[in-house]
């Protein structure tokens, strides 16, 4: 069995579904592959002593490799696009960015890896990208298109001349932090007498994360939270002083993140009713 996760930036894999990646990496019958579209060079830097803007891509790739090792991921792939930055920034218009890349070109690169790796299950962001980041939204649509195109021998036929064959993954999942998580974080911080950062208050009102009812498959990752936390701490440049990982004690975060939420978008093997396994119906 092979599980393939497709995300936009270093840290997407850890903050979002690190527990799930660690859980399946720990299964001897499952191979886990992570594809990351950029090196996150437009990100903020939590501590100027950790990196400069000029070296941020290099530093964040090293952080990603640290996280991949912590999670036990079997293979890491990079697509080499530039981080597009947050919505409304000049980075959005950089011709090297994922945001500006030709849609069919990006899809073709993902199709190539799907045909080479031949995953049973693919995971990517939901259509909102979790919180609307242009690259998160873009990689959702690229991956959704690639899921179908990889199975069609008429799409990107030049790949087949090199020995690859069309491949149909059996399931496609979307992941995002469910709305209930933001509610729980705000409630816990208030209980502890802490000020809730405005961005979390905004997420209680805005269209952030998956609606709670959209989570078809909650994966129990309590036993893998330590691996997730270790992977998160690898991304030191992205651990800002007011982030929940920096402000809330690890034991509190463990209680808030013992499940990870997925929405089954496409399945050729039936639904996930009553299951907490992304490989349900496949084994």
Coordinates of N, CA and C in Angstrom, one line a residue, residues 53-241:
X53 N 16.4 36.2 4.5 CA 15.5 36.0 3.4 C 16.3 35.3 2.2
X54 N 17.5 35.6 2.0 CA 18.3 35.0 0.9 C 18.5 33.5 1.1
X55 N 18.6 33.1 2.3 CA 18.9 31.7 2.6 C 17.7 30.9 3.1
X56 N 16.5 31.5 3.1 CA 15.3 30.9 3.7 C 14.9 29.6 3.0
X57 N 15.0 29.6 1.7 CA 14.7 28.4 0.9 C 15.6 27.2 1.3
X58 N 16.8 27.5 1.4 CA 17.8 26.4 1.9 C 17.5 26.0 3.3
X59 N 17.3 26.9 4.2 CA 17.0 26.5 5.6 C 15.7 25.8 5.7
X60 N 14.7 26.2 5.0 CA 13.4 25.5 5.1 C 13.4 24.1 4.5
X61 N 14.2 24.0 3.4 CA 14.3 22.6 2.9 C 15.0 21.7 3.9
X62 N 16.0 22.2 4.6 CA 16.6 21.4 5.7 C 15.7 21.1 6.8
X63 N 14.8 22.1 7.2 CA 13.8 21.8 8.2 C 12.8 20.8 7.7
X64 N 12.4 20.8 6.4 CA 11.5 19.8 5.9 C 12.2 18.4 6.0
X65 N 13.4 18.3 5.6 CA 14.1 17.0 5.7 C 14.2 16.5 7.1
X66 N 14.4 17.4 8.1 CA 14.3 17.0 9.5 C 13.0 16.5 9.9
X67 N 11.9 17.2 9.4 CA 10.5 16.7 9.7 C 10.2 15.4 9.1
X68 N 10.6 15.2 7.9 CA 10.4 13.9 7.2 C 11.0 12.8 7.9
X69 N 12.2 13.0 8.4 CA 12.9 12.0 9.2 C 12.1 11.7 10.5
X70 N 11.7 12.8 11.2 CA 10.9 12.6 12.4 C 9.7 11.8 12.2
X71 N 9.0 12.0 11.1 CA 7.7 11.4 10.8 C 7.9 10.0 10.2
X72 N 9.1 9.7 9.7 CA 9.4 8.4 9.1 C 8.9 8.2 7.7
X73 N 8.7 9.4 7.0 CA 8.3 9.3 5.6 C 9.3 8.7 4.8
X74 N 8.9 7.8 3.8 CA 9.8 7.0 3.0 C 10.4 7.8 1.9
X75 N 9.7 8.7 1.3 CA 10.3 9.5 0.2 C 9.8 10.9 0.1
X76 N 10.7 11.8 -0.1 CA 10.4 13.2 -0.2 C 10.6 13.7 -1.7
X77 N 9.7 14.4 -2.3 CA 9.8 14.9 -3.6 C 9.6 16.5 -3.6
X78 N 10.4 17.2 -4.3 CA 10.2 18.7 -4.4 C 10.0 19.1 -5.8
X79 N 9.0 20.0 -6.1 CA 8.7 20.4 -7.4 C 9.5 21.6 -7.9
X80 N 10.1 22.3 -7.0 CA 11.0 23.4 -7.3 C 10.3 24.7 -7.7
X81 N 9.0 24.9 -7.4 CA 8.4 26.2 -7.6 C 8.7 27.1 -6.5
X82 N 8.5 28.4 -6.7 CA 8.8 29.4 -5.7 C 7.5 29.6 -4.9
X83 N 7.7 29.8 -3.6 CA 6.6 30.2 -2.7 C 5.9 31.4 -3.2
X84 N 4.6 31.4 -3.3 CA 3.8 32.6 -3.8 C 3.5 33.6 -2.7
X85 N 3.8 33.3 -1.4 CA 3.5 34.3 -0.4 C 2.0 34.4 -0.1
X86 N 1.7 35.2 0.9 CA 0.3 35.3 1.4 C -0.4 36.1 0.3
X87 N -1.7 36.0 0.3 CA -2.6 36.7 -0.6 C -2.4 38.2 -0.6
X88 N -2.2 38.8 -1.8 CA -2.1 40.2 -1.8 C -0.7 40.8 -1.8
X89 N 0.3 39.9 -1.7 CA 1.7 40.3 -1.6 C 2.3 40.3 -3.0
X90 N 3.5 41.0 -3.2 CA 4.2 41.0 -4.4 C 4.7 39.6 -4.9
X91 N 4.9 38.7 -3.9 CA 5.4 37.4 -4.2 C 4.3 36.6 -5.1
X92 N 3.1 37.0 -5.0 CA 2.0 36.4 -5.8 C 2.3 36.5 -7.3
X93 N 3.0 37.5 -7.7 CA 3.2 37.8 -9.1 C 4.6 37.4 -9.6
X94 N 5.4 36.8 -8.8 CA 6.7 36.3 -9.2 C 6.5 35.2 -10.3
X95 N 7.1 35.4 -11.5 CA 6.8 34.4 -12.5 C 7.3 33.0 -12.2
X96 N 8.2 32.9 -11.2 CA 8.7 31.6 -10.7 C 7.8 30.9 -9.7
X97 N 6.7 31.6 -9.3 CA 5.9 31.1 -8.2 C 4.9 30.1 -8.6
X98 N 4.5 29.3 -7.7 CA 3.4 28.3 -8.0 C 2.2 29.0 -8.4
X99 N 1.9 30.1 -7.9 CA 0.7 30.9 -8.2 C 0.6 31.3 -9.7
X100 N 1.8 31.5 -10.3 CA 1.9 32.0 -11.6 C 2.2 30.9 -12.6
X101 N 2.5 29.7 -12.1 CA 2.9 28.6 -13.0 C 1.8 28.2 -13.9
X102 N 2.1 27.7 -15.1 CA 1.1 27.1 -16.0 C 0.4 25.9 -15.3
X103 N -0.9 26.0 -15.3 CA -1.7 24.9 -14.6 C -1.4 23.6 -15.1
X104 N -1.4 23.4 -16.4 CA -1.1 22.0 -17.0 C 0.3 21.6 -16.7
X105 N 1.2 22.5 -16.7 CA 2.6 22.1 -16.4 C 2.7 21.5 -15.0
X106 N 2.1 22.2 -14.0 CA 2.1 21.7 -12.6 C 1.4 20.4 -12.5
X107 N 0.2 20.3 -13.1 CA -0.5 19.0 -13.1 C 0.3 17.9 -13.7
X108 N 1.0 18.2 -14.8 CA 1.8 17.2 -15.4 C 2.9 16.6 -14.5
X109 N 3.5 17.5 -13.8 CA 4.6 17.1 -12.9 C 4.0 16.2 -11.8
X110 N 2.8 16.5 -11.3 CA 2.2 15.7 -10.2 C 1.7 14.3 -10.9
X111 N 1.2 14.4 -12.1 CA 0.8 13.2 -12.8 C 2.0 12.2 -12.9
X112 N 3.1 12.8 -13.3 CA 4.3 12.0 -13.5 C 4.7 11.2 -12.2
X113 N 4.6 11.9 -11.1 CA 5.0 11.3 -9.8 C 3.9 10.2 -9.4
X114 N 2.6 10.5 -9.7 CA 1.6 9.6 -9.4 C 1.8 8.3 -10.2
X115 N 2.1 8.5 -11.5 CA 2.3 7.3 -12.3 C 3.6 6.5 -11.9
X116 N 4.6 7.2 -11.4 CA 5.8 6.6 -11.0 C 5.6 5.9 -9.7
X117 N 5.0 6.5 -8.7 CA 4.9 6.0 -7.4 C 3.7 5.0 -7.2
X118 N 2.6 5.3 -8.0 CA 1.4 4.4 -8.0 C 0.8 4.3 -6.7
X119 N 0.4 5.4 -6.1 CA -0.2 5.4 -4.8 C -1.6 4.8 -4.8
X120 N -2.0 4.2 -3.7 CA -3.4 3.8 -3.5 C -4.3 4.9 -3.0
X121 N -3.7 5.8 -2.2 CA -4.4 6.9 -1.6 C -3.6 8.2 -1.8
X122 N -4.3 9.3 -2.1 CA -3.7 10.6 -2.2 C -4.4 11.6 -1.3
X123 N -3.6 12.4 -0.6 CA -4.1 13.4 0.3 C -3.6 14.8 -0.1
X124 N -4.5 15.8 -0.1 CA -4.1 17.2 -0.3 C -5.0 18.1 0.4
X125 N -4.8 19.4 0.2 CA -5.7 20.4 0.9 C -7.1 20.3 0.4
X126 N -8.0 20.8 1.2 CA -9.4 21.1 0.7 C -9.4 22.3 -0.2
X127 N -10.5 22.6 -0.8 CA -10.6 23.8 -1.7 C -10.2 25.1 -1.1
X128 N -10.4 25.3 0.2 CA -10.0 26.6 0.8 C -8.6 26.6 1.1
X129 N -7.8 25.5 1.0 CA -6.4 25.5 1.4 C -6.2 25.7 2.9
X130 N -7.3 25.4 3.7 CA -7.2 25.6 5.1 C -7.5 27.0 5.6
X131 N -6.7 28.0 5.0 CA -7.0 29.4 5.4 C -6.8 30.3 4.2
X132 N -6.9 29.8 3.0 CA -6.9 30.7 1.8 C -5.6 31.0 1.2
X133 N -4.5 30.4 1.7 CA -3.2 30.7 1.1 C -3.2 30.4 -0.4
X134 N -2.7 31.3 -1.2 CA -2.8 31.0 -2.7 C -2.2 29.7 -3.1
X135 N -1.0 29.3 -2.5 CA -0.4 28.1 -2.9 C -1.2 26.8 -2.4
X136 N -1.8 27.0 -1.2 CA -2.6 25.9 -0.7 C -3.8 25.6 -1.6
X137 N -4.4 26.7 -2.0 CA -5.6 26.6 -2.9 C -5.1 26.0 -4.2
X138 N -4.0 26.5 -4.8 CA -3.5 26.1 -6.1 C -3.2 24.6 -6.0
X139 N -2.5 24.1 -5.0 CA -2.1 22.7 -5.0 C -3.3 21.8 -4.8
X140 N -4.3 22.3 -4.2 CA -5.6 21.5 -4.2 C -6.1 21.3 -5.6
X141 N -6.2 22.3 -6.4 CA -6.7 22.1 -7.7 C -5.8 21.4 -8.7
X142 N -4.5 21.6 -8.5 CA -3.5 20.8 -9.3 C -3.6 19.3 -9.0
X143 N -3.7 19.0 -7.7 CA -3.7 17.6 -7.3 C -5.0 17.0 -7.7
X144 N -6.1 17.7 -7.5 CA -7.4 17.2 -7.9 C -7.4 16.8 -9.4
X145 N -6.9 17.7 -10.2 CA -6.8 17.4 -11.7 C -5.9 16.3 -12.0
X146 N -4.7 16.2 -11.2 CA -3.8 15.2 -11.5 C -4.3 13.8 -11.1
X147 N -5.1 13.8 -10.1 CA -5.7 12.5 -9.7 C -6.4 11.8 -10.8
X148 N -7.2 12.6 -11.6 CA -8.0 12.1 -12.7 C -7.1 11.9 -13.9
X149 N -6.2 12.9 -14.2 CA -5.4 12.8 -15.4 C -4.4 11.6 -15.4
X150 N -3.9 11.3 -14.2 CA -2.9 10.2 -14.1 C -3.5 8.9 -14.6
X151 N -4.8 8.7 -14.5 CA -5.5 7.5 -15.0 C -5.8 7.5 -16.5
X152 N -5.6 8.6 -17.1 CA -6.1 8.7 -18.5 C -4.8 8.7 -19.4
X153 N -4.7 7.6 -20.2 CA -3.5 7.5 -21.1 C -3.4 8.5 -22.2
X154 N -4.5 9.3 -22.4 CA -4.5 10.3 -23.4 C -3.9 11.6 -22.8
X155 N -3.8 11.7 -21.5 CA -3.2 12.9 -20.9 C -1.7 12.7 -20.6
X156 N -0.9 13.6 -21.0 CA 0.5 13.6 -20.9 C 1.1 12.2 -21.5
X157 N 0.7 11.9 -22.7 CA 1.1 10.6 -23.3 C 2.6 10.5 -23.4
X158 N 3.4 11.6 -23.5 CA 4.8 11.5 -23.6 C 5.4 10.8 -22.4
X159 N 4.7 10.8 -21.2 CA 5.2 10.1 -20.0 C 5.2 8.6 -20.3
X160 N 4.2 8.1 -21.0 CA 4.1 6.7 -21.2 C 5.1 6.1 -22.2
X161 N 5.7 7.0 -23.0 CA 6.7 6.6 -23.9 C 8.0 6.2 -23.1
X162 N 8.1 6.8 -21.9 CA 9.3 6.5 -21.1 C 9.2 5.3 -20.2
X163 N 8.1 4.5 -20.4 CA 7.9 3.3 -19.6 C 6.9 3.4 -18.5
X164 N 6.4 4.6 -18.2 CA 5.3 4.7 -17.2 C 4.0 4.2 -17.8
X165 N 3.1 3.9 -16.9 CA 1.7 3.5 -17.4 C 0.7 4.4 -16.6
X166 N -0.5 4.5 -17.2 CA -1.5 5.3 -16.5 C -1.8 4.6 -15.1
X167 N -2.2 5.4 -14.1 CA -2.5 4.9 -12.8 C -3.7 5.5 -12.2
X168 N -4.6 4.7 -11.7 CA -5.8 5.2 -11.0 C -5.6 5.0 -9.5
X169 N -5.4 6.0 -8.7 CA -5.4 5.9 -7.2 C -6.9 5.6 -6.8
X170 N -7.0 4.8 -5.8 CA -8.4 4.4 -5.4 C -9.1 5.4 -4.5
X171 N -8.4 6.3 -3.9 CA -9.1 7.2 -3.0 C -8.3 8.6 -3.0
X172 N -9.1 9.6 -2.9 CA -8.6 11.0 -2.8 C -9.2 11.6 -1.5
X173 N -8.4 12.1 -0.7 CA -8.8 12.8 0.6 C -8.4 14.3 0.6
X174 N -9.2 15.1 1.2 CA -8.9 16.5 1.5 C -8.7 16.6 3.0
X175 N -7.7 17.4 3.3 CA -7.5 17.7 4.7 C -7.4 19.1 5.0
X176 N -7.9 19.5 6.2 CA -7.8 20.9 6.7 C -8.1 20.8 8.2
X177 N -7.7 21.8 8.9 CA -8.1 21.8 10.3 C -9.6 22.1 10.4
X178 N -10.3 21.2 11.1 CA -11.7 21.4 11.3 C -12.0 22.7 12.1
X179 N -13.2 23.3 11.9 CA -13.6 24.5 12.6 C -13.6 24.2 14.1
X180 N -13.9 23.0 14.5 CA -14.0 22.7 15.9 C -12.7 22.9 16.6
X181 N -11.6 22.7 15.9 CA -10.2 22.9 16.5 C -10.0 24.3 16.9
X182 N -10.4 25.3 16.0 CA -10.2 26.7 16.4 C -11.0 27.1 17.6
X183 N -12.2 26.5 17.7 CA -13.1 26.7 18.8 C -12.4 26.2 20.1
X184 N -11.9 25.0 20.0 CA -11.3 24.3 21.2 C -10.0 25.1 21.6
X185 N -9.2 25.6 20.6 CA -8.0 26.3 21.0 C -8.4 27.6 21.7
X186 N -9.3 28.4 21.2 CA -9.8 29.6 21.8 C -10.3 29.4 23.2
X187 N -11.1 28.3 23.4 CA -11.7 28.0 24.7 C -10.6 27.6 25.7
X188 N -9.7 26.8 25.2 CA -8.6 26.4 26.1 C -7.7 27.6 26.6
X189 N -7.4 28.4 25.6 CA -6.6 29.6 26.0 C -7.3 30.5 27.0
X190 N -8.6 30.7 26.8 CA -9.4 31.5 27.7 C -9.5 30.9 29.1
X191 N -9.6 29.5 29.1 CA -9.6 28.8 30.4 C -8.3 29.0 31.1
X192 N -7.2 29.2 30.4 CA -5.9 29.3 31.0 C -5.5 30.8 31.3
X193 N -6.5 31.7 31.0 CA -6.3 33.1 31.2 C -5.4 33.8 30.2
X194 N -5.3 33.2 29.0 CA -4.4 33.7 28.0 C -5.2 34.6 27.0
X195 N -4.5 35.5 26.4 CA -5.1 36.3 25.3 C -5.2 35.4 24.1
X196 N -6.3 35.4 23.4 CA -6.4 34.6 22.2 C -6.0 35.5 21.0
X197 N -4.9 35.1 20.2 CA -4.5 35.9 19.1 C -5.6 36.2 18.1
X198 N -5.6 37.4 17.6 CA -6.7 37.9 16.7 C -6.9 36.9 15.6
X199 N -5.9 36.3 15.0 CA -6.1 35.5 13.8 C -6.9 34.2 14.2
X200 N -6.8 33.8 15.4 CA -7.7 32.6 15.8 C -9.1 33.1 16.1
X201 N -9.3 34.3 16.6 CA -10.6 34.8 16.7 C -11.3 35.0 15.3
X202 N -10.4 35.5 14.4 CA -10.9 35.6 13.0 C -11.4 34.3 12.4
X203 N -10.7 33.2 12.7 CA -11.0 31.9 12.2 C -12.3 31.3 12.8
X204 N -12.7 31.9 13.9 CA -14.0 31.5 14.4 C -15.1 32.0 13.6
X205 N -14.9 33.1 12.9 CA -15.9 33.7 12.1 C -15.8 33.5 10.6
X206 N -14.6 33.3 10.1 CA -14.4 33.2 8.7 C -14.5 31.8 8.2
X207 N -14.4 31.6 6.9 CA -14.5 30.3 6.2 C -13.2 29.5 6.3
X208 N -12.7 29.3 7.5 CA -11.4 28.6 7.7 C -11.6 27.2 8.1
X209 N -10.8 26.3 7.4 CA -10.9 24.9 7.8 C -12.1 24.2 7.2
X210 N -12.2 22.9 7.4 CA -13.4 22.2 7.0 C -14.5 22.3 8.0
X211 N -15.7 22.5 7.5 CA -16.9 22.4 8.5 C -16.8 21.1 9.2
X212 N -17.2 21.1 10.5 CA -17.1 19.9 11.3 C -17.8 18.7 10.7
X213 N -18.9 18.9 10.0 CA -19.7 17.8 9.4 C -19.1 17.3 8.2
X214 N -18.0 18.0 7.6 CA -17.4 17.5 6.4 C -16.3 16.5 6.7
X215 N -15.9 16.3 7.9 CA -14.9 15.4 8.3 C -15.5 14.0 8.2
X216 N -15.2 13.2 7.1 CA -15.7 11.9 7.0 C -14.9 10.9 7.7
X217 N -13.6 11.2 7.9 CA -12.7 10.2 8.5 C -11.7 10.9 9.5
X218 N -11.9 10.7 10.7 CA -11.0 11.2 11.8 C -10.0 10.1 12.1
X219 N -8.7 10.4 11.9 CA -7.7 9.4 12.2 C -7.1 9.7 13.6
X220 N -7.1 8.6 14.4 CA -6.6 8.7 15.8 C -5.1 8.7 15.8
X221 N -4.5 9.9 16.2 CA -3.0 10.0 16.1 C -2.4 10.2 17.5
X222 N -3.2 9.9 18.6 CA -2.7 10.2 19.9 C -1.4 9.5 20.2
X223 N -1.2 8.3 19.7 CA 0.0 7.6 19.9 C 1.2 8.1 19.1
X224 N 0.9 9.0 18.2 CA 1.9 9.5 17.3 C 2.1 11.0 17.4
X225 N 1.6 11.6 18.5 CA 1.7 13.0 18.7 C 3.1 13.4 19.0
X226 N 3.9 12.6 19.7 CA 5.3 13.0 19.9 C 6.1 13.1 18.6
X227 N 5.8 12.2 17.7 CA 6.5 12.3 16.4 C 6.0 13.6 15.7
X228 N 4.8 13.9 15.7 CA 4.2 15.1 15.1 C 4.9 16.3 15.7
X229 N 5.0 16.4 17.1 CA 5.5 17.5 17.8 C 7.0 17.7 17.4
X230 N 7.7 16.6 17.3 CA 9.1 16.6 16.9 C 9.3 17.2 15.5
X231 N 8.4 16.8 14.6 CA 8.4 17.3 13.2 C 8.1 18.8 13.2
X232 N 7.1 19.2 14.0 CA 6.7 20.6 14.0 C 7.9 21.4 14.5
X233 N 8.6 21.0 15.5 CA 9.8 21.8 16.1 C 10.9 21.8 15.1
X234 N 11.0 20.9 14.1 CA 12.0 21.0 13.1 C 11.8 22.3 12.3
X235 N 10.6 22.8 12.2 CA 10.3 24.0 11.4 C 10.5 25.2 12.2
X236 N 11.7 25.4 12.8 CA 11.9 26.5 13.7 C 11.7 27.9 13.2
X237 N 12.0 28.1 11.9 CA 11.7 29.4 11.3 C 10.3 29.8 11.3
X238 N 9.4 28.8 11.4 CA 7.9 29.0 11.3 C 7.2 29.0 12.6
X239 N 8.0 28.7 13.7 CA 7.4 28.7 15.1 C 7.5 30.1 15.7
X240 N 6.5 30.9 15.3 CA 6.5 32.3 15.8 C 6.1 32.3 17.3
X241 N 6.6 33.3 18.0 CA 6.4 33.4 19.4 C 4.9 33.3 19.9

